[in-house]
Short mmCIF file of C-alpha atoms and ligand atoms in Angstrom, two decimals:
data_model
loop_
_atom_site.label_atom_id
_atom_site.label_comp_id
_atom_site.label_asym_id
_atom_site.label_seq_id
_atom_site.Cartn_x
_atom_site.Cartn_y
_atom_site.Cartn_z
CA MET A 1 61.44 109.86 97.98
CA ARG A 2 64.26 108.40 100.04
CA HIS A 3 65.73 110.06 103.11
CA LEU A 4 69.18 111.08 104.28
CA TYR A 5 70.89 109.02 106.97
CA LEU A 6 71.76 111.38 109.83
CA ASN A 7 72.70 110.59 113.41
CA GLY A 8 71.45 107.00 113.24
CA ALA A 9 68.06 107.78 111.63
CA TRP A 10 66.54 108.28 108.17
CA GLN A 11 65.55 111.94 107.88
CA ALA A 12 64.09 114.17 105.19
CA SER A 13 66.41 116.72 103.61
CA ALA A 14 66.03 120.33 104.68
CA SER A 15 65.85 121.21 100.95
CA GLY A 16 62.76 119.12 100.15
CA GLU A 17 64.22 118.69 96.64
CA SER A 18 65.09 115.50 94.84
CA ILE A 19 67.33 114.07 92.12
CA ASP A 20 66.01 111.53 89.61
CA VAL A 21 67.82 108.22 89.32
CA ILE A 22 67.70 106.81 85.77
CA ASN A 23 68.30 103.25 84.55
CA PRO A 24 70.89 103.78 81.80
CA ALA A 25 69.85 100.64 79.90
CA THR A 26 66.17 101.62 79.63
CA GLU A 27 66.34 105.40 80.17
CA GLU A 28 63.50 105.00 82.70
CA LEU A 29 63.13 106.78 86.03
CA ILE A 30 63.72 104.21 88.78
CA ASP A 31 64.03 106.22 91.99
CA ARG A 32 64.47 109.64 93.57
CA VAL A 33 67.02 110.61 96.18
CA PRO A 34 67.21 113.81 98.21
CA ALA A 35 69.12 116.76 96.77
CA GLY A 36 70.62 117.67 100.14
CA SER A 37 71.38 121.20 101.30
CA PRO A 38 74.30 122.76 103.22
CA ALA A 39 72.06 122.66 106.32
CA ASP A 40 71.98 118.87 106.00
CA VAL A 41 75.78 118.85 105.87
CA ASP A 42 75.87 120.95 109.06
CA ALA A 43 73.59 118.41 110.78
CA ALA A 44 75.67 115.47 109.56
CA VAL A 45 78.95 117.05 110.66
CA ALA A 46 77.48 117.92 114.08
CA ALA A 47 76.38 114.28 114.51
CA ALA A 48 79.79 112.98 113.40
CA ARG A 49 81.61 115.33 115.80
CA ALA A 50 79.38 114.33 118.69
CA ALA A 51 79.96 110.63 118.00
CA LEU A 52 83.73 110.95 117.60
CA PRO A 53 84.94 110.74 121.23
CA ALA A 54 83.08 107.50 121.97
CA TRP A 55 83.86 105.83 118.62
CA SER A 56 87.55 106.76 118.63
CA GLY A 57 87.69 105.48 122.22
CA THR A 58 86.06 102.15 121.31
CA ALA A 59 88.59 99.29 121.23
CA PRO A 60 89.71 98.69 117.63
CA ALA A 61 88.67 95.02 117.88
CA GLU A 62 85.11 96.14 118.76
CA ARG A 63 85.06 98.45 115.78
CA GLY A 64 86.29 95.52 113.70
CA LYS A 65 83.41 93.33 114.88
CA ILE A 66 80.82 95.82 113.64
CA LEU A 67 82.60 96.13 110.29
CA ALA A 68 82.77 92.33 110.01
CA ALA A 69 79.02 92.11 110.60
CA ALA A 70 78.43 94.73 107.89
CA ALA A 71 80.71 92.85 105.46
CA GLU A 72 78.79 89.66 106.19
CA LEU A 73 75.44 91.32 105.44
CA LEU A 74 76.85 92.72 102.21
CA ARG A 75 77.78 89.17 101.19
CA GLU A 76 74.38 87.80 102.20
CA ARG A 77 72.65 90.49 100.16
CA ALA A 78 75.06 90.33 97.24
CA ASP A 79 72.37 89.42 94.71
CA GLN A 80 70.13 92.30 95.74
CA ILE A 81 72.99 94.80 95.74
CA ALA A 82 74.42 93.59 92.44
CA ARG A 83 70.94 94.08 90.94
CA ILE A 84 70.82 97.62 92.30
CA ILE A 85 74.19 98.44 90.73
CA ALA A 86 73.33 96.76 87.41
CA THR A 87 70.14 98.84 87.37
CA ASP A 88 71.31 102.32 88.39
CA MET A 89 74.85 102.16 86.99
CA GLY A 90 74.50 99.71 84.11
CA ALA A 91 77.29 97.23 84.86
CA PRO A 92 76.52 93.73 83.48
CA TYR A 93 75.09 91.64 86.33
CA GLY A 94 78.09 89.25 86.53
CA LEU A 95 80.49 92.18 86.88
CA ALA A 96 78.13 93.97 89.25
CA MET A 97 78.18 90.86 91.43
CA LYS A 98 81.86 89.95 91.35
CA VAL A 99 83.66 93.27 91.09
CA GLN A 100 81.09 95.82 92.21
CA THR A 101 79.66 93.89 95.21
CA LEU A 102 81.75 90.93 96.36
CA MET A 103 85.03 92.83 96.02
CA PRO A 104 83.89 95.69 98.28
CA ALA A 105 82.45 93.14 100.73
CA GLY A 106 85.95 91.62 100.82
CA VAL A 107 87.56 95.03 101.25
CA LEU A 108 85.25 95.83 104.17
CA ALA A 109 86.10 92.45 105.73
CA SER A 110 89.81 93.23 105.29
CA TYR A 111 89.36 96.42 107.33
CA ALA A 112 87.45 94.48 109.98
CA SER A 113 90.54 92.26 110.34
CA LEU A 114 93.00 95.15 110.16
CA ALA A 115 91.16 96.97 112.96
CA GLU A 116 92.08 94.00 115.14
CA SER A 117 95.59 93.31 113.90
CA TYR A 118 97.01 96.78 113.21
CA ASP A 119 99.53 98.10 115.69
CA PHE A 120 97.96 101.43 116.72
CA ASP A 121 100.06 102.13 119.81
CA THR A 122 103.03 99.99 120.74
CA GLU A 123 105.81 101.36 118.55
CA ARG A 124 108.83 102.89 120.34
CA ILE A 125 111.64 104.98 118.86
CA GLY A 126 114.31 105.53 121.54
CA ASN A 127 112.62 107.40 124.36
CA SER A 128 109.51 108.08 122.27
CA TRP A 129 106.23 106.19 122.25
CA ILE A 130 104.43 106.44 118.91
CA LEU A 131 100.64 106.58 118.87
CA ARG A 132 98.46 106.37 115.79
CA GLU A 133 95.18 108.17 116.37
CA PRO A 134 92.12 108.75 114.20
CA VAL A 135 92.22 111.92 112.11
CA GLY A 136 88.71 112.85 113.28
CA VAL A 137 85.63 113.59 111.20
CA VAL A 138 86.09 112.42 107.61
CA GLY A 139 84.14 113.78 104.65
CA ALA A 140 83.99 111.14 101.91
CA ILE A 141 82.95 112.13 98.38
CA THR A 142 82.58 109.33 95.84
CA PRO A 143 81.87 108.75 92.12
CA TRP A 144 79.38 106.56 90.27
CA ASN A 145 81.60 104.13 88.38
CA TYR A 146 82.23 101.60 91.17
CA PRO A 147 79.62 103.13 93.46
CA LEU A 148 79.90 100.73 96.40
CA HIS A 149 83.61 99.93 96.10
CA GLN A 150 84.68 103.58 96.14
CA ILE A 151 82.63 104.16 99.28
CA VAL A 152 83.98 101.11 101.09
CA CYS A 153 87.57 102.09 100.18
CA LYS A 154 87.06 105.21 102.31
CA VAL A 155 84.45 104.33 104.91
CA GLY A 156 86.02 100.94 105.75
CA PRO A 157 89.44 102.29 106.77
CA ALA A 158 88.02 105.50 108.28
CA LEU A 159 85.72 103.57 110.64
CA ALA A 160 88.41 100.99 111.41
CA ALA A 161 90.77 103.84 112.33
CA GLY A 162 88.19 105.29 114.74
CA CYS A 163 87.08 108.22 112.59
CA THR A 164 83.46 109.20 112.07
CA VAL A 165 82.16 109.84 108.57
CA VAL A 166 79.95 112.07 106.48
CA LEU A 167 79.48 110.43 103.07
CA LYS A 168 78.31 112.12 99.92
CA PRO A 169 77.74 109.42 97.30
CA SER A 170 77.51 110.24 93.60
CA GLU A 171 74.12 111.62 92.60
CA VAL A 172 74.33 109.62 89.35
CA ALA A 173 74.27 106.06 90.79
CA PRO A 174 73.44 106.54 94.47
CA LEU A 175 71.35 103.48 95.33
CA ALA A 176 74.10 101.14 96.57
CA ALA A 177 75.06 103.82 99.10
CA PHE A 178 71.53 103.72 100.52
CA ALA A 179 71.77 99.93 100.81
CA LEU A 180 75.07 100.25 102.67
CA ALA A 181 73.67 102.89 105.04
CA GLY A 182 70.81 100.47 105.79
CA ILE A 183 73.34 97.75 106.61
CA PHE A 184 75.32 100.00 108.96
CA ASP A 185 72.04 100.86 110.67
CA GLU A 186 71.12 97.18 111.06
CA VAL A 187 74.46 96.07 112.48
CA GLY A 188 74.20 98.67 115.22
CA LEU A 189 76.83 101.21 114.29
CA PRO A 190 76.31 103.90 116.97
CA PRO A 191 74.34 106.99 115.83
CA GLY A 192 76.48 109.68 114.23
CA VAL A 193 79.40 107.38 113.40
CA PHE A 194 78.28 107.12 109.77
CA ASN A 195 76.11 109.78 108.12
CA MET A 196 75.06 110.12 104.51
CA VAL A 197 73.94 113.22 102.64
CA SER A 198 73.04 112.68 99.01
CA GLY A 199 73.05 115.59 96.60
CA ARG A 200 74.98 117.50 93.98
CA GLY A 201 78.74 117.96 93.99
CA PRO A 202 78.91 121.74 93.89
CA VAL A 203 76.41 121.94 96.78
CA ILE A 204 77.07 119.00 99.13
CA GLY A 205 80.62 118.12 98.06
CA GLU A 206 81.79 121.71 98.37
CA ALA A 207 80.01 122.19 101.72
CA ILE A 208 81.85 119.12 103.06
CA ALA A 209 85.23 120.17 101.64
CA ALA A 210 84.94 123.66 103.12
CA HIS A 211 83.35 122.69 106.46
CA PRO A 212 85.41 123.69 109.51
CA GLY A 213 84.03 120.70 111.44
CA VAL A 214 85.52 118.21 108.94
CA ASP A 215 89.13 117.19 109.66
CA MET A 216 89.85 115.30 106.45
CA VAL A 217 88.25 115.06 103.05
CA SER A 218 88.73 111.95 100.97
CA PHE A 219 87.61 112.42 97.38
CA THR A 220 87.37 110.08 94.42
CA GLY A 221 86.33 111.52 91.08
CA SER A 222 87.54 113.68 88.26
CA THR A 223 90.76 115.64 88.46
CA GLN A 224 88.80 118.83 87.83
CA ALA A 225 86.50 118.37 90.85
CA GLY A 226 89.45 117.10 92.92
CA ARG A 227 91.28 120.39 92.36
CA ARG A 228 88.25 122.29 93.63
CA VAL A 229 87.96 120.04 96.70
CA ALA A 230 91.66 120.52 97.50
CA ALA A 231 91.35 124.31 97.15
CA LEU A 232 88.35 124.46 99.48
CA ALA A 233 89.96 122.10 101.98
CA ALA A 234 93.05 124.32 102.08
CA THR A 235 91.09 127.10 103.80
CA THR A 236 91.08 125.05 107.01
CA VAL A 237 94.24 123.04 106.18
CA LYS A 238 92.33 119.78 106.14
CA ARG A 239 94.03 116.53 105.37
CA VAL A 240 93.17 115.69 101.75
CA ALA A 241 93.18 112.34 99.95
CA LEU A 242 92.45 112.42 96.22
CA GLU A 243 91.82 109.49 93.89
CA LEU A 244 91.46 111.09 90.47
CA GLY A 245 91.49 110.29 86.80
CA GLY A 246 93.84 108.21 84.71
CA LYS A 247 95.10 107.53 81.19
CA SER A 248 97.07 104.40 81.85
CA ALA A 249 99.37 102.69 79.38
CA SER A 250 99.82 99.04 78.54
CA LEU A 251 103.37 98.90 77.23
CA ILE A 252 104.19 95.84 75.13
CA LEU A 253 107.87 95.04 74.52
CA PRO A 254 108.76 93.17 71.32
CA ASP A 255 109.50 89.83 73.02
CA ALA A 256 106.17 89.72 74.91
CA ASP A 257 103.40 87.21 74.25
CA LEU A 258 101.54 89.60 71.94
CA ALA A 259 98.25 87.71 71.77
CA ALA A 260 97.94 87.48 75.56
CA ALA A 261 99.03 91.09 76.03
CA VAL A 262 96.47 92.46 73.56
CA LYS A 263 93.63 90.29 74.87
CA VAL A 264 94.15 91.34 78.49
CA THR A 265 94.69 94.99 77.55
CA VAL A 266 91.41 95.11 75.64
CA ALA A 267 89.62 93.48 78.58
CA ASN A 268 91.14 95.99 80.97
CA ALA A 269 90.25 98.93 78.72
CA PHE A 270 86.62 97.85 78.30
CA ILE A 271 85.71 96.52 81.75
CA ASN A 272 82.72 98.44 83.17
CA SER A 273 82.23 99.94 79.67
CA GLY A 274 85.58 101.68 80.03
CA GLN A 275 84.37 103.62 83.06
CA THR A 276 87.32 102.62 85.21
CA CYS A 277 89.87 105.11 86.50
CA SER A 278 92.72 102.61 86.18
CA ALA A 279 91.72 101.38 82.67
CA TRP A 280 94.65 100.75 80.31
CA THR A 281 93.34 102.96 77.55
CA ARG A 282 96.62 103.38 75.64
CA MET A 283 98.24 100.29 74.17
CA ILE A 284 101.84 101.02 73.18
CA VAL A 285 103.21 98.53 70.65
CA HIS A 286 106.42 98.28 68.60
CA ARG A 287 106.04 99.30 64.95
CA ASP A 288 107.11 95.81 63.77
CA GLN A 289 104.15 94.22 65.57
CA TYR A 290 101.75 97.08 65.14
CA ASP A 291 99.49 95.75 62.39
CA GLU A 292 99.19 92.37 64.08
CA ALA A 293 98.40 94.02 67.42
CA VAL A 294 95.70 96.21 65.85
CA ASP A 295 94.11 93.14 64.19
CA LEU A 296 94.14 91.25 67.49
CA ALA A 297 92.60 94.24 69.28
CA VAL A 298 89.82 94.52 66.70
CA GLN A 299 89.03 90.80 66.98
CA ALA A 300 88.96 91.02 70.77
CA ALA A 301 86.84 94.20 70.78
CA ARG A 302 84.23 92.64 68.50
CA LYS A 303 83.64 89.92 71.07
CA TYR A 304 82.36 92.54 73.52
CA THR A 305 78.65 92.00 73.04
CA VAL A 306 76.73 95.16 73.85
CA GLY A 307 73.44 94.58 75.64
CA ASP A 308 71.17 94.76 78.62
CA PRO A 309 73.06 94.32 81.91
CA PHE A 310 70.77 91.41 82.84
CA ASP A 311 71.23 89.45 79.57
CA GLU A 312 73.65 86.60 80.09
CA GLY A 313 75.64 87.22 76.92
CA THR A 314 76.26 90.90 77.66
CA LYS A 315 79.88 91.91 78.08
CA LEU A 316 79.39 95.65 77.66
CA GLY A 317 76.56 97.49 79.38
CA PRO A 318 75.50 101.08 78.71
CA LEU A 319 77.42 104.12 79.86
CA VAL A 320 76.02 105.53 83.05
CA SER A 321 74.16 108.52 81.59
CA ALA A 322 73.30 110.39 78.41
CA THR A 323 75.86 113.03 79.42
CA GLN A 324 78.59 110.42 79.67
CA ARG A 325 77.61 108.81 76.35
CA ASP A 326 77.62 112.17 74.58
CA ARG A 327 81.01 113.01 76.06
CA VAL A 328 82.50 109.74 74.81
CA ILE A 329 81.01 110.25 71.36
CA ARG A 330 82.53 113.74 71.22
CA TYR A 331 85.93 112.18 71.93
CA ILE A 332 85.42 109.56 69.20
CA ASN A 333 84.60 112.32 66.71
CA ARG A 334 87.59 114.31 67.91
CA GLY A 335 89.90 111.33 67.41
CA GLN A 336 88.79 111.05 63.77
CA GLU A 337 89.22 114.80 63.24
CA GLU A 338 92.75 114.53 64.61
CA GLY A 339 93.57 111.86 62.03
CA ALA A 340 93.46 108.72 64.16
CA ARG A 341 92.06 105.67 62.32
CA LEU A 342 88.82 104.23 63.68
CA VAL A 343 89.28 100.49 63.15
CA THR A 344 86.19 99.23 64.96
CA GLY A 345 83.24 100.68 66.83
CA GLY A 346 82.39 104.32 66.56
CA THR A 347 79.49 106.56 67.16
CA ASP A 348 76.47 104.60 65.99
CA HIS A 349 73.91 103.86 68.67
CA PRO A 350 74.07 100.06 68.77
CA LEU A 351 70.67 99.55 70.47
CA ASP A 352 67.43 101.50 70.12
CA ARG A 353 67.37 102.63 73.73
CA GLY A 354 69.93 103.04 76.49
CA PHE A 355 73.14 105.06 76.66
CA TYR A 356 75.30 102.61 74.72
CA VAL A 357 78.55 103.12 72.86
CA GLU A 358 80.13 100.38 70.76
CA PRO A 359 83.50 98.96 71.77
CA THR A 360 85.89 101.21 69.89
CA VAL A 361 89.52 100.90 68.82
CA PHE A 362 91.64 103.66 67.30
CA ALA A 363 94.87 102.89 65.42
CA GLY A 364 97.42 105.44 64.29
CA VAL A 365 97.15 107.39 67.51
CA ALA A 366 100.11 109.73 68.04
CA PRO A 367 101.39 111.10 71.35
CA GLY A 368 99.83 114.48 72.05
CA MET A 369 96.48 113.86 70.34
CA VAL A 370 93.53 114.77 72.57
CA ILE A 371 92.29 111.14 72.61
CA GLU A 372 95.78 110.12 73.73
CA GLN A 373 95.99 112.69 76.52
CA GLU A 374 92.53 113.04 78.07
CA GLU A 375 90.50 110.56 80.06
CA ILE A 376 87.58 109.46 77.86
CA PHE A 377 85.86 107.17 80.38
CA GLY A 378 84.20 104.96 77.80
CA PRO A 379 85.03 101.80 75.80
CA VAL A 380 87.71 103.41 73.65
CA LEU A 381 91.22 101.98 73.21
CA SER A 382 94.03 103.87 71.47
CA VAL A 383 96.85 101.85 69.89
CA ILE A 384 100.08 103.85 69.70
CA PRO A 385 103.20 102.70 67.81
CA TYR A 386 106.80 103.21 68.86
CA SER A 387 109.68 102.54 66.52
CA ARG A 388 112.87 103.19 68.42
CA GLY A 389 113.42 101.36 71.70
CA GLU A 390 112.28 101.06 75.25
CA ASP A 391 113.12 104.71 76.04
CA GLU A 392 110.64 105.96 73.49
CA ALA A 393 107.94 103.59 74.77
CA VAL A 394 108.52 104.71 78.37
CA SER A 395 108.41 108.35 77.36
CA ILE A 396 105.03 107.85 75.61
CA ALA A 397 103.69 105.96 78.64
CA ASN A 398 104.79 108.80 80.95
CA GLY A 399 103.65 111.54 78.60
CA THR A 400 100.29 112.48 80.12
CA PRO A 401 99.43 114.47 83.24
CA TYR A 402 98.12 111.25 84.83
CA GLY A 403 99.81 108.32 86.57
CA LEU A 404 97.36 105.90 88.13
CA ALA A 405 97.99 102.40 86.75
CA GLY A 406 99.48 100.56 83.80
CA ALA A 407 100.98 97.36 82.50
CA VAL A 408 104.26 96.12 81.11
CA TRP A 409 104.56 93.00 78.98
CA ALA A 410 107.91 91.35 78.21
CA GLY A 411 109.29 87.86 77.61
CA ASP A 412 111.53 88.31 80.60
CA GLU A 413 109.88 89.31 83.89
CA SER A 414 112.95 91.10 85.22
CA ARG A 415 113.07 93.30 82.13
CA ALA A 416 109.38 94.11 82.59
CA VAL A 417 110.06 95.04 86.21
CA SER A 418 112.92 97.34 85.22
CA VAL A 419 110.63 99.11 82.73
CA ALA A 420 107.85 99.30 85.37
CA ARG A 421 110.28 101.10 87.69
CA ARG A 422 110.62 103.83 85.07
CA LEU A 423 106.87 104.50 84.86
CA SER A 424 105.48 107.45 86.84
CA THR A 425 102.40 105.61 88.01
CA GLY A 426 100.99 104.08 91.18
CA GLN A 427 100.35 100.50 90.03
CA VAL A 428 101.80 98.35 87.28
CA ALA A 429 100.71 94.85 86.27
CA ILE A 430 103.63 92.75 85.10
CA ASN A 431 102.65 90.33 82.31
CA GLY A 432 99.02 90.50 83.40
CA GLY A 433 99.59 90.21 87.17
CA ARG A 434 96.14 90.31 88.70
CA PHE A 435 94.60 93.08 90.80
CA ASN A 436 95.31 92.77 94.50
CA PRO A 437 92.71 94.45 96.74
CA LEU A 438 95.17 94.61 99.65
CA ALA A 439 97.95 96.40 97.72
CA PRO A 440 98.15 100.22 97.80
CA PHE A 441 96.16 101.89 95.02
CA GLY A 442 96.53 105.54 94.07
CA GLY A 443 98.07 108.04 91.76
CA TYR A 444 101.26 109.80 90.83
CA LYS A 445 101.05 113.27 89.27
CA GLN A 446 97.49 114.52 88.63
CA SER A 447 95.96 111.12 89.38
CA GLY A 448 95.88 111.99 93.04
CA ILE A 449 97.33 112.18 96.49
CA GLY A 450 97.43 109.26 98.91
CA ARG A 451 96.72 105.55 98.70
CA GLU A 452 93.68 103.38 99.28
CA LEU A 453 93.28 99.69 100.19
CA GLY A 454 95.04 97.52 102.75
CA GLU A 455 97.25 98.90 105.47
CA PHE A 456 98.35 101.91 103.39
CA GLY A 457 94.67 102.82 103.05
CA LEU A 458 94.15 102.60 106.82
CA GLU A 459 97.11 104.85 107.53
CA GLU A 460 95.57 107.66 105.49
CA TYR A 461 93.06 108.05 108.32
CA LEU A 462 95.59 108.11 111.16
CA GLU A 463 97.46 110.99 112.77
CA VAL A 464 100.81 110.23 114.36
CA LYS A 465 101.64 111.44 117.85
CA SER A 466 104.91 110.89 119.68
CA LEU A 467 105.22 110.94 123.47
CA GLN A 468 108.70 111.63 124.79
CA LEU A 469 109.19 109.62 127.99
P1 NAD B 501 83.05 113.72 89.40
O1 NAD B 501 84.30 114.42 89.75
O2 NAD B 501 82.09 114.39 88.50
O3 NAD B 501 82.23 113.40 90.72
C1 NAD B 501 82.76 112.65 91.79
C2 NAD B 501 82.06 113.06 93.06
O4 NAD B 501 82.39 114.42 93.34
C3 NAD B 501 80.54 113.03 92.97
O5 NAD B 501 80.01 112.66 94.22
C4 NAD B 501 80.19 114.48 92.65
O6 NAD B 501 78.91 114.85 93.06
C5 NAD B 501 81.25 115.21 93.46
N1 NAD B 501 81.57 116.54 92.95
C6 NAD B 501 81.42 117.03 91.69
N2 NAD B 501 81.82 118.33 91.65
C7 NAD B 501 82.23 118.64 92.91
C8 NAD B 501 82.74 119.83 93.50
N3 NAD B 501 82.88 120.98 92.81
N4 NAD B 501 83.07 119.79 94.81
C9 NAD B 501 82.93 118.66 95.53
N5 NAD B 501 82.43 117.52 95.04
C10 NAD B 501 82.09 117.51 93.73
O7 NAD B 501 83.47 112.29 88.85
P2 NAD B 501 82.50 111.15 88.33
O8 NAD B 501 82.06 111.54 86.96
O9 NAD B 501 81.48 110.80 89.36
O10 NAD B 501 83.51 109.91 88.26
C11 NAD B 501 84.37 109.73 87.21
C12 NAD B 501 85.76 110.23 87.55
O11 NAD B 501 86.21 109.63 88.74
C13 NAD B 501 86.76 109.86 86.51
O12 NAD B 501 87.61 110.95 86.26
C14 NAD B 501 87.54 108.73 87.15
O13 NAD B 501 88.83 108.54 86.67
C15 NAD B 501 87.53 109.13 88.57
N6 NAD B 501 87.76 107.96 89.44
C16 NAD B 501 88.96 107.81 90.06
C17 NAD B 501 89.20 106.70 90.85
C18 NAD B 501 90.52 106.50 91.53
O14 NAD B 501 90.58 105.66 92.41
N7 NAD B 501 91.56 107.22 91.17
C19 NAD B 501 88.22 105.74 91.00
C20 NAD B 501 87.00 105.92 90.36
C21 NAD B 501 86.78 107.05 89.59
#
């Protein structure tokens, strides 16, 4: 069994218990990680507190150098890490390489640069001198869907800011976190600056959220667990950052390039087998173009070849676990019970082993249906018609408790921008504008609190102090 990473060394968990790691494509046991205990969290927090004065006092440029070295090692080991993620999480290898490994390596490198270039302490307002100081000990709790990226989005800025960290990676796909801890160890991050306790959410996640020695908790995961984390953190008035679920809309106006809009929407809905918080899972199309849009979506969906993550032709890997597959299948059944029309895909198991679900498209989805409101987290796209004008389309787009991402498509960019301004959501792609890993990412409404990535992401980990001179 693997060990926890505490105070600069690999150590056995006080619990002695383990969690099985399963390959979702083969259903085989591939590893075991410690099921940590609250005593392990106490040890990790003590190490992080002890390391805080020296690390927060280290020149930001020095912190940046260590992060740059870690980013470099991630790039050098990209093949190995992409294989780990393809194996424990099920992302097709190409995606595991480009999006799951090289993107986080780039994000970590961006925080190495920001540590050097960010203005921590020269701002003046009248007779006041403004200092930006690290929040302190950060508890980071992360999900399995982009297992390395979600970690780097927290640990990168926290370390750049001068905070020390206790990480709890997801127990479902934890192996990339172990690789990253090994890299931090190799590049000489001082003991206690980064600590990792693997284990279950209700045990380790809750111990971190409630711990009086943790100054801030940064959580990415479901809205349900995020609420629990926020409630526990409130007992010590911790700073809280939450990156939660989504049910994002791709809103297509009648003068848009329909073929391009549908193709990109389907790709966005199905990337990572639909296990993406910002996935555009609701395509909102004018009634006059509805049948054509549904046909285009079906054609595009059928090109998503389901298969082993290491087969070159695979565009859709398995879902991460049997639990996740069963949950998605329950939603597909529910959609049919509610009267939505299944136009492709469905509940058949496309391969004889592995937690696969076929790429699925529902037509005739009406606002308010469960499949239109709740995050499914699988390869399921709902196509929703509107028949009046822009106002109706905007109201459907805004009609869920979530607000993480979205898209607007229009012939005229300025019209698309004016519609995007009316959406209650944190990010909007205009006519397919591509993802920018330096732009702020985060949610309105129940999709979260705070922003990750770039300078906005760094500032989440900074307190502001003013000296009156
Ligand atoms: P999850 O909420 O089940 O788990 C996320 C993490 O929280 C895991 O480490 C888990 O062990 C831990 N956890 C679970 N219960 C906890 C509790 N009671 N207290 C503290 N920690 C707890 O989510 P998941 O299934 O791993 O990930 C999928 C969810 O994450 C989806 O809802 C998705 O939208 C969301 N997500 C959001 C973003 C974003 O940036 N907004 C990014 C990725 C994933």
